[in-house]
Amino acid sequence: MASEDITKLAESLAKTKVGGGQLSFKGQSLKLNTAEDAEEVIKQIEEFDGLEALRLEGNTVGVEAAKVIAKALEKKSELKRCHWSDMFTGRLRSEIPPALISLGDALITAGAQLVELDLSDNAFGPDGVRGFEALLKSPACYTLQELKLNNCGMGIGGGKILAAALKECHRKSSAQGKPLALKIFVAGRNRLENDGATALAEAFGIIGTLEEVHMPQNGINHPGITALAQAFAVNPLLKVINLNDNTFTDKGAIAMAETLKALRQIEVINFGDCLVRSKGAVAIADAVKEGLHKLKELNLSFCEIKRDAALTVAEAIEDKAELEKLDLNGNYLGEEGCEQLQEILEGFNMASVLGSLSDDEGEEEDDDEEEEEEGEAEEEEEEEEEEEEQQQLKERGQGEQQSLTPKKIIDSQDSTPVPSPPVDVATFLAFPSPEKLLRLGPKCSVLIAQQTDTSDVEKVVTTLLRISSVFKDDAPVKTAVHETTDALMRKAFTSATFNSDAFITSLLIHMGLLKSEEKIKAVPSLYGILMTLNHVVQQDYFPKSLAPVLSAFVTKPNRALDSCSFARHMLLQTLHQL
């Protein structure tokens, strides 16, 4: 390490906060690559008597530095709180698991009894969960009360590994007479989806001591929401439920409403941007009206709730003396509905609890209602198809938890083919879903490419976005998305009439990263397209001249990108290596 670097490190460490058993290196932007780089940090740790909390967030720790820091922690048996969020900035994903293993092993060796573990904002993906799996199963975590894993890109696989580790921790700790009593669980922005959420729900149901659950922006639909609702019902101490920006629909909202009726300690309900719709809102209103006397905040914003349902929600809070905020912004109340809502609350002397209604979508028109009904019918059709498949699997002894594609079912030892509803390209593109893409069969990539006019840039962009919207970490789906995208984009980029510059401009507009004079609605989530682009830019057909443009816009600050930081990081890392 150069002398000037040592001087800079010493200056940073001089700002280290010490007090109350806490040693903090928070936000010092330390770049700890080697054992030598970490010498001063190690010294601070070793000299700190009675270390109870260590803050390493806002720095970057490499594998070698992690090993020597871990060595220093092996003697810190009193350590209870590990604030280790955002401590692998700029690291390769492959570096993070071994670093976490070293640190975790040190805590086990020390005989620490953790109360809080925060690994948020570390883009370690599913493999990273393996890095602290042993720690979670060890006696060091039998006393864990707060587990924070926000924005880590765990995916379905990581969610399942995490759930299994928590169940094992509970089993082992129970055998010693002190069951794991986790109170706070945070895992927003992780693309857990239904399977990951369902696995965690099983763990929650076993634990039974949760007080706060924060799982926003995870791509969870009603099956996962229903599983979580059932688990929450056996966690009677729950005070905060934050599932913002998932997709309940009526079924999920009604299941959650039933659970709310059984909970007595609830203070905060955040179901904003969860598509609970009017039926779901009425069901939640009934639950609120029947109990929830400690409720302080109810967020049902941007949920496609119509006027009458919104007014029902308002009427339900009449006797909620502790309520501080009611958020119904971004729904379909209309000007008259907004006024009626305010009048109802004024009548209860509760007008002050109502949040802003500045983003109200206005009263829904008949055409919009028809579209919503069509959308609901399509969702119900898909759900029924999925349920039929699962029932067929159960009847044939394949196990309730397997999720097989129709092709796998046909290829199984049972010679009787399982009928699946026919799907064509038009149906998939109109209402994309992973199941429909797989049902198109092995020729799906050829079919979609053949039926897309690649001379029309807008059609290519729209088709690409619809294909990528169904992206999942699940291997068959990921492969189908990649193969279909390759066929489409190879055809487009190799066409003499295709305008690559116009394509990238249109794509950025649809992603909400570039403004347009025309009013174009951006895609609701960038995760799928970012993960798909990460594959596309590595292919020989992709014009390398477009890489700097894409990199520039993905690098810019943007709320939509912030919610997909793992996918964003992966794409930027790939673009940088081109």
XYZ file of C-alpha atoms in Angstrom:
578
model
C 0.000 0.000 0.000
C 1.430 3.417 -0.995
C 2.279 5.839 1.795
C -0.337 8.336 0.651
C -2.986 5.573 0.801
C -1.934 4.725 4.365
C -2.206 8.401 5.291
C -5.686 8.584 3.781
C -6.738 5.419 5.633
C -5.387 6.793 8.915
C -7.382 10.002 8.409
C -10.539 7.975 7.794
C -9.969 5.864 10.862
C -9.492 8.974 12.930
C -13.183 9.627 12.213
C -14.143 6.195 13.482
C -16.999 6.410 15.942
C -16.529 4.536 19.169
C -19.042 4.365 22.002
C -21.677 2.237 23.695
C -19.881 -0.950 22.727
C -20.007 0.065 19.050
C -17.113 0.438 16.626
C -18.128 2.158 13.408
C -16.358 2.504 10.074
C -19.643 3.462 8.421
C -19.452 5.374 5.135
C -15.683 5.826 5.102
C -15.281 4.341 1.584
C -12.362 2.187 2.715
C -10.982 -0.083 -0.018
C -9.760 -3.138 1.842
C -8.315 -5.588 -0.657
C -5.319 -7.144 1.081
C -4.323 -8.032 4.616
C -2.063 -4.983 4.583
C -4.965 -2.714 3.631
C -6.907 -3.944 6.656
C -4.140 -3.570 9.259
C -5.499 -0.388 10.837
C -9.067 -1.741 10.920
C -7.855 -4.925 12.596
C -5.938 -2.889 15.164
C -9.093 -0.932 16.062
C -11.068 -4.160 16.452
C -8.425 -5.923 18.526
C -8.004 -2.967 20.872
C -11.739 -2.528 21.439
C -12.766 -4.176 24.683
C -16.388 -5.256 25.012
C -17.176 -4.960 21.282
C -20.940 -5.413 20.881
C -21.631 -3.794 17.497
C -19.448 -3.513 14.377
C -20.436 -1.204 11.522
C -18.707 -1.860 8.204
C -21.319 -0.443 5.836
C -20.284 1.892 3.035
C -16.851 0.291 2.488
C -15.561 -2.470 0.211
C -13.988 -5.602 1.662
C -12.139 -8.175 -0.439
C -11.538 -11.857 0.265
C -8.063 -11.461 1.769
C -9.053 -8.472 3.903
C -12.128 -10.367 5.131
C -9.925 -13.263 6.282
C -7.733 -11.105 8.507
C -10.670 -9.098 9.859
C -12.326 -12.429 10.655
C -9.218 -13.515 12.557
C -9.545 -10.418 14.740
C -13.229 -11.185 15.376
C -12.540 -14.711 16.632
C -11.887 -13.296 20.113
C -14.936 -10.992 20.213
C -17.452 -13.181 22.004
C -19.565 -10.216 23.108
C -20.401 -9.123 19.539
C -24.176 -8.900 19.115
C -24.843 -6.614 16.150
C -23.257 -6.854 12.698
C -24.114 -3.867 10.518
C -22.556 -5.146 7.308
C -24.729 -3.659 4.572
C -23.166 -2.230 1.391
C -19.686 -3.548 2.195
C -18.831 -5.211 -1.134
C -19.125 -2.251 -3.518
C -17.414 -3.003 -6.832
C -16.666 -6.617 -5.926
C -17.264 -9.552 -8.231
C -20.099 -11.794 -7.101
C -17.609 -14.649 -6.792
C -15.668 -12.720 -4.134
C -18.569 -12.237 -1.755
C -19.397 -15.814 -0.592
C -15.834 -16.641 0.570
C -15.609 -13.276 2.365
C -18.900 -13.954 4.159
C -17.848 -17.495 5.032
C -14.661 -16.194 6.691
C -16.568 -13.609 8.730
C -19.308 -16.063 9.670
C -16.868 -18.754 10.754
C -15.140 -16.183 12.978
C -18.399 -15.378 14.762
C -19.054 -19.083 15.326
C -15.522 -19.598 16.656
C -15.879 -16.589 18.962
C -19.052 -18.013 20.472
C -20.890 -14.793 19.651
C -24.637 -14.586 20.229
C -25.993 -12.279 17.558
C -29.082 -10.153 17.991
C -28.911 -8.327 14.640
C -27.419 -9.251 11.260
C -27.711 -6.708 8.430
C -26.335 -7.677 5.013
C -28.580 -5.389 2.960
C -27.487 -3.734 -0.307
C -24.889 -6.387 -1.089
C -25.590 -7.736 -4.591
C -24.506 -11.294 -3.788
C -27.311 -13.179 -5.521
C -28.363 -16.769 -4.657
C -24.748 -17.920 -4.207
C -24.161 -15.234 -1.598
C -26.769 -16.800 0.681
C -24.538 -19.873 0.817
C -21.879 -17.563 2.259
C -23.784 -17.055 5.522
C -25.892 -20.223 5.511
C -23.612 -21.963 8.050
C -23.702 -18.899 10.299
C -27.515 -18.866 10.300
C -27.626 -22.543 11.287
C -25.051 -22.109 14.064
C -25.476 -21.286 17.781
C -24.283 -17.762 16.954
C -27.726 -17.102 15.480
C -29.924 -18.950 17.962
C -30.430 -15.553 19.638
C -31.048 -13.612 16.404
C -33.883 -11.080 16.585
C -33.327 -8.948 13.471
C -32.340 -10.251 10.027
C -32.009 -7.640 7.275
C -31.333 -8.706 3.694
C -32.803 -5.877 1.657
C -31.789 -5.505 -1.979
C -29.434 -8.487 -2.252
C -30.685 -10.136 -5.465
C -31.286 -13.458 -3.701
C -33.822 -14.678 -6.220
C -35.970 -17.777 -5.762
C -32.957 -20.006 -5.132
C -31.540 -17.745 -2.455
C -34.943 -17.452 -0.806
C -35.231 -21.229 -0.554
C -31.706 -21.585 0.901
C -32.486 -18.847 3.425
C -35.790 -20.464 4.425
C -34.132 -23.845 4.953
C -31.398 -22.252 7.085
C -33.950 -20.467 9.273
C -35.902 -23.686 9.800
C -32.715 -25.526 10.723
C -31.746 -22.754 13.137
C -35.161 -22.990 14.795
C -34.932 -26.780 15.024
C -31.474 -26.762 16.589
C -32.178 -23.892 18.962
C -35.449 -25.513 20.066
C -33.546 -28.696 20.888
C -31.500 -26.619 23.330
C -34.620 -25.214 24.961
C -34.313 -21.689 23.510
C -36.103 -21.556 20.139
C -35.112 -18.910 17.604
C -37.326 -15.888 18.328
C -36.844 -13.725 15.231
C -38.698 -10.401 15.498
C -37.760 -8.371 12.414
C -37.312 -9.770 8.897
C -36.374 -7.507 5.969
C -35.934 -8.810 2.421
C -37.242 -6.237 -0.059
C -36.092 -6.047 -3.695
C -34.913 -9.646 -3.960
C -37.056 -11.152 -6.756
C -38.211 -13.896 -4.404
C -41.384 -14.435 -6.464
C -43.968 -17.030 -5.440
C -41.627 -19.942 -4.808
C -39.185 -17.946 -2.681
C -41.986 -16.303 -0.722
C -43.741 -19.637 -0.150
C -40.533 -21.203 1.168
C -40.022 -18.311 3.566
C -43.677 -18.445 4.607
C -43.114 -22.019 5.770
C -40.195 -20.827 7.905
C -42.250 -17.935 9.302
C -45.011 -20.336 10.266
C -42.538 -22.419 12.258
C -40.866 -19.444 13.946
C -44.087 -17.719 15.081
C -42.474 -14.717 16.847
C -42.291 -12.127 14.052
C -43.182 -8.529 14.818
C -42.170 -6.867 11.532
C -41.992 -8.271 7.998
C -40.744 -6.089 5.149
C -40.816 -7.786 1.721
C -41.590 -5.059 -0.866
C -40.815 -5.362 -4.579
C -40.367 -9.104 -4.854
C -42.570 -10.065 -7.791
C -44.888 -12.050 -5.507
C -48.340 -12.915 -6.899
C -51.425 -14.237 -5.129
C -50.164 -17.806 -4.450
C -47.135 -16.411 -2.625
C -49.217 -13.740 -0.898
C -51.690 -16.377 0.277
C -48.851 -18.505 1.679
C -47.491 -15.481 3.547
C -50.959 -14.650 4.865
C -51.305 -18.150 6.307
C -47.896 -17.824 7.965
C -48.676 -14.383 9.376
C -51.801 -15.801 11.005
C -49.590 -17.842 13.371
C -47.378 -14.867 14.231
C -49.722 -13.094 16.669
C -47.158 -10.431 17.663
C -46.997 -8.915 14.155
C -47.020 -5.118 14.219
C -45.760 -4.188 10.746
C -46.521 -5.831 7.398
C -44.877 -4.176 4.391
C -45.532 -5.954 1.087
C -45.491 -2.832 -1.081
C -45.229 -3.303 -4.853
C -46.168 -6.964 -5.133
C -49.292 -8.258 -6.910
C -52.105 -9.372 -4.598
C -55.132 -9.248 -6.922
C -58.480 -10.061 -5.320
C -57.473 -13.552 -4.176
C -54.316 -12.458 -2.366
C -56.009 -9.447 -0.790
C -58.941 -11.510 0.504
C -56.548 -14.109 1.983
C -54.544 -11.358 3.676
C -57.731 -9.733 4.974
C -58.743 -12.989 6.680
C -55.363 -13.096 8.401
C -55.669 -9.483 9.556
C -58.838 -10.407 11.403
C -56.807 -12.762 13.575
C -54.036 -10.280 14.395
C -54.406 -7.895 17.329
C -51.123 -5.981 17.424
C -50.990 -4.620 13.861
C -49.812 -1.002 13.649
C -48.675 -0.608 10.030
C -50.162 -2.128 6.881
C -48.358 -1.210 3.649
C -50.027 -2.790 0.652
C -49.383 0.176 -1.652
C -48.966 -0.582 -5.364
C -50.175 -4.141 -4.751
C -53.173 -4.279 -7.111
C -55.599 -5.242 -4.356
C -58.412 -3.740 -6.479
C -61.854 -2.921 -5.173
C -62.886 -6.374 -3.940
C -59.647 -6.739 -2.054
C -59.942 -3.252 -0.577
C -63.447 -3.998 0.725
C -62.207 -7.235 2.311
C -59.335 -5.359 4.004
C -61.773 -2.669 5.137
C -63.924 -5.354 6.818
C -60.858 -6.637 8.667
C -59.953 -3.126 9.798
C -63.485 -2.431 10.951
C -63.696 -5.653 13.002
C -60.509 -5.011 14.961
C -56.977 -3.613 14.519
C -57.475 -0.974 17.223
C -53.735 -0.264 17.347
C -53.538 0.586 13.629
C -51.394 3.647 12.924
C -50.886 3.497 9.170
C -52.848 1.989 6.285
C -51.401 2.281 2.784
C -53.574 1.162 -0.142
C -52.198 3.628 -2.687
C -51.967 2.841 -6.410
C -54.061 -0.315 -6.074
C -56.735 0.288 -8.772
C -59.400 0.876 -6.125
C -62.619 2.532 -7.301
C -64.601 5.198 -5.480
C -67.147 3.098 -3.560
C -64.490 0.711 -2.272
C -62.261 3.598 -1.221
C -65.164 5.145 0.707
C -65.744 1.783 2.415
C -62.114 1.845 3.556
C -62.587 5.363 4.940
C -65.699 4.343 6.855
C -63.839 1.386 8.372
C -61.358 3.574 10.266
C -63.997 5.485 12.239
C -62.940 4.196 15.678
C -59.212 3.833 15.016
C -58.040 6.397 17.554
C -54.323 5.730 16.989
C -54.431 6.062 13.204
C -51.927 8.604 11.903
C -52.008 8.041 8.145
C -54.403 6.727 5.513
C -52.954 6.618 1.983
C -55.401 6.104 -0.889
C -53.510 8.126 -3.485
C -53.262 6.956 -7.097
C -56.607 5.126 -7.192
C -59.809 5.705 -9.212
C -61.810 8.078 -7.014
C -62.413 11.006 -9.326
C -62.917 14.580 -8.132
C -66.271 13.841 -6.533
C -64.941 10.717 -4.848
C -62.002 12.625 -3.369
C -64.409 15.177 -1.916
C -66.649 12.448 -0.475
C -63.640 10.751 1.070
C -62.587 13.962 2.783
C -66.142 14.592 4.005
C -66.354 11.151 5.608
C -63.083 11.668 7.461
C -64.073 15.174 8.528
C -67.218 13.647 10.004
C -64.990 11.432 12.166
C -62.736 14.396 12.985
C -59.945 12.502 11.204
C -59.305 14.631 8.103
C -55.681 15.115 9.147
C -54.815 11.439 8.686
C -55.600 11.459 4.947
C -52.528 11.583 2.726
C -52.276 13.460 -0.563
C -54.668 12.549 -3.390
C -52.689 14.473 -6.006
C -52.043 11.375 -8.154
C -55.662 10.220 -8.257
C -56.346 8.556 -11.610
C -59.856 9.990 -11.905
C -63.057 8.025 -12.085
C -62.551 4.941 -14.232
C -64.316 4.981 -17.582
C -66.384 2.109 -18.925
C -63.670 1.092 -21.395
C -61.142 0.875 -18.576
C -63.555 -1.233 -16.539
C -63.968 -3.618 -19.470
C -60.196 -3.865 -19.832
C -59.859 -4.598 -16.122
C -62.520 -7.294 -16.330
C -60.717 -8.837 -19.329
C -57.453 -8.714 -17.393
C -59.067 -10.356 -14.376
C -60.584 -13.038 -16.586
C -57.197 -13.720 -18.149
C -55.550 -13.942 -14.714
C -58.251 -16.314 -13.497
C -57.776 -18.457 -16.606
C -54.022 -18.661 -15.990
C -54.578 -19.467 -12.323
C -57.048 -22.212 -13.168
C -54.579 -23.688 -15.653
C -51.835 -23.691 -13.014
C -54.146 -25.265 -10.439
C -55.181 -27.978 -12.925
C -51.539 -28.784 -13.608
C -50.740 -28.993 -9.895
C -53.757 -31.249 -9.304
C -52.660 -33.522 -12.129
C -49.198 -33.721 -10.589
C -50.644 -34.664 -7.203
C -52.850 -37.363 -8.718
C -49.870 -38.861 -10.524
C -47.739 -38.920 -7.366
C -45.225 -36.365 -8.558
C -45.344 -34.411 -5.270
C -47.242 -31.287 -4.357
C -44.234 -28.986 -4.386
C -42.926 -29.777 -7.881
C -43.480 -27.193 -10.567
C -43.041 -29.018 -13.876
C -43.478 -27.625 -17.350
C -45.897 -29.436 -19.689
C -42.908 -30.843 -21.605
C -41.479 -32.378 -18.455
C -44.852 -33.871 -17.593
C -45.109 -35.518 -21.027
C -41.521 -36.770 -20.804
C -42.114 -38.368 -17.384
C -42.459 -42.133 -16.932
C -46.245 -41.941 -17.115
C -47.122 -42.627 -20.742
C -50.413 -40.747 -20.518
C -49.913 -37.196 -21.820
C -51.337 -34.397 -19.701
C -53.470 -32.029 -21.755
C -52.482 -28.351 -21.683
C -54.492 -25.500 -23.131
C -53.115 -24.492 -26.555
C -51.067 -21.303 -26.707
C -50.031 -19.364 -29.795
C -47.588 -16.472 -30.242
C -50.340 -13.862 -30.274
C -51.743 -15.098 -26.965
C -48.322 -15.073 -25.323
C -47.490 -11.555 -26.543
C -50.905 -10.237 -25.490
C -50.673 -11.666 -21.951
C -47.082 -12.838 -21.355
C -46.331 -15.408 -18.658
C -43.507 -17.925 -18.123
C -45.965 -20.791 -18.448
C -47.241 -19.603 -21.843
C -43.699 -19.183 -23.180
C -42.849 -22.751 -22.193
C -46.106 -24.046 -23.658
C -45.114 -22.636 -27.051
C -42.646 -25.509 -27.127
C -39.071 -25.854 -28.379
C -39.831 -23.846 -31.516
C -41.007 -20.773 -29.581
C -37.910 -18.761 -30.514
C -38.366 -19.444 -34.225
C -42.119 -18.787 -34.126
C -41.823 -15.403 -32.382
C -38.971 -14.250 -34.620
C -40.890 -15.290 -37.749
C -44.021 -13.435 -36.694
C -42.253 -10.180 -35.741
C -41.715 -7.562 -38.445
C -38.124 -6.551 -37.700
C -38.304 -3.621 -40.095
C -40.583 -1.993 -37.521
C -38.377 -0.872 -34.603
C -41.345 -0.339 -32.262
C -42.598 -3.880 -32.808
C -39.148 -5.288 -32.072
C -38.875 -3.246 -28.857
C -42.385 -4.221 -27.731
C -41.769 -7.904 -28.446
C -38.415 -7.837 -26.631
C -39.979 -6.203 -23.571
C -42.790 -8.744 -23.454
C -40.409 -11.680 -23.738
C -38.102 -10.282 -21.066
C -41.013 -9.501 -18.716
C -41.369 -13.221 -17.936
C -37.681 -13.691 -17.071
C -37.087 -15.854 -13.983
C -34.026 -17.439 -12.386
C -35.719 -20.785 -13.000
C -33.494 -22.573 -15.564
C -36.157 -23.616 -18.140
C -37.710 -20.140 -18.196
C -34.349 -18.361 -18.345
C -33.219 -20.580 -21.242
C -36.474 -20.016 -23.137
C -36.200 -16.226 -22.683
C -32.564 -16.212 -23.834
C -33.195 -18.404 -26.875
C -36.274 -16.455 -27.942
C -34.495 -13.125 -27.477
C -31.468 -14.364 -29.453
C -33.630 -15.425 -32.407
C -35.495 -12.110 -32.436
C -32.514 -9.789 -31.993
C -30.224 -11.734 -34.341
C -32.846 -11.401 -37.050
C -33.253 -7.685 -36.331
C -29.591 -6.672 -36.055
C -28.589 -8.635 -39.159
C -31.342 -7.047 -41.257
C -30.138 -4.339 -43.643
C -33.262 -2.271 -42.982
C -33.042 -2.342 -39.183
C -32.095 0.962 -37.534
C -30.014 0.086 -34.454
C -29.848 3.671 -33.189
C -33.614 4.056 -33.380
C -33.956 0.729 -31.570
C -31.811 1.714 -28.588
C -33.562 5.091 -28.374
C -37.018 3.501 -28.361
C -35.925 0.859 -25.844
C -34.599 3.497 -23.431
C -37.879 5.434 -23.720
C -39.964 2.339 -22.953
C -37.689 1.590 -19.995
C -38.351 5.095 -18.646
C -34.688 6.087 -18.932
C -35.158 8.604 -21.726
C -37.904 11.203 -22.116
C -40.061 11.356 -25.214
C -42.362 13.981 -26.685
C -44.987 11.267 -27.045
C -46.673 9.935 -23.918
C -45.305 6.416 -23.599
C -45.915 4.385 -20.452
C -42.715 2.837 -19.095
C -42.624 -0.857 -18.238
C -43.591 -1.479 -14.581
C -40.383 -3.351 -13.700
C -36.919 -3.194 -15.268
C -35.636 -6.420 -13.715
C -36.514 -8.702 -16.637
C -35.224 -6.435 -19.392
C -32.003 -5.651 -17.493
C -31.279 -9.355 -16.947
C -32.132 -10.099 -20.584
C -29.922 -7.259 -21.857
C -27.103 -8.647 -19.727
C -27.330 -11.728 -21.957
C -27.913 -9.843 -25.236
C -24.893 -7.534 -24.995
C -22.589 -10.576 -24.743
C -23.777 -12.048 -28.051
C -21.962 -11.666 -31.363
C -24.989 -10.087 -33.052
C -25.115 -7.132 -30.637
C -23.498 -3.972 -32.111
C -20.728 -3.020 -29.671
C -21.246 0.636 -30.675
C -24.479 0.611 -28.660
C -22.738 -0.448 -25.425
C -21.543 3.051 -24.377
C -25.024 4.500 -24.945
C -26.702 1.785 -22.907
C -24.072 2.082 -20.172
C -24.500 5.860 -19.920
C -28.261 5.669 -19.345
C -28.165 2.673 -16.989
C -25.541 4.476 -14.904
C -27.686 7.605 -14.413
C -29.657 7.945 -11.141
C -33.178 6.593 -11.611
C -35.760 5.306 -9.115
C -36.806 2.444 -11.383
C -33.190 1.318 -11.687
C -32.631 1.674 -7.943
C -35.324 -0.925 -7.320
C -33.396 -3.407 -9.510
C -29.893 -2.713 -8.267
C -28.739 -6.332 -8.572
C -29.757 -6.590 -12.256
C -28.375 -3.115 -12.907
C -25.036 -4.062 -11.319
C -24.833 -7.242 -13.411
C -25.478 -5.366 -16.676
C -23.028 -2.553 -15.909
C -20.353 -5.057 -14.946
C -20.840 -6.899 -18.255
C -20.830 -3.671 -20.312
C -17.633 -2.590 -18.580
C -15.949 -5.839 -19.609
C -16.894 -5.533 -23.307
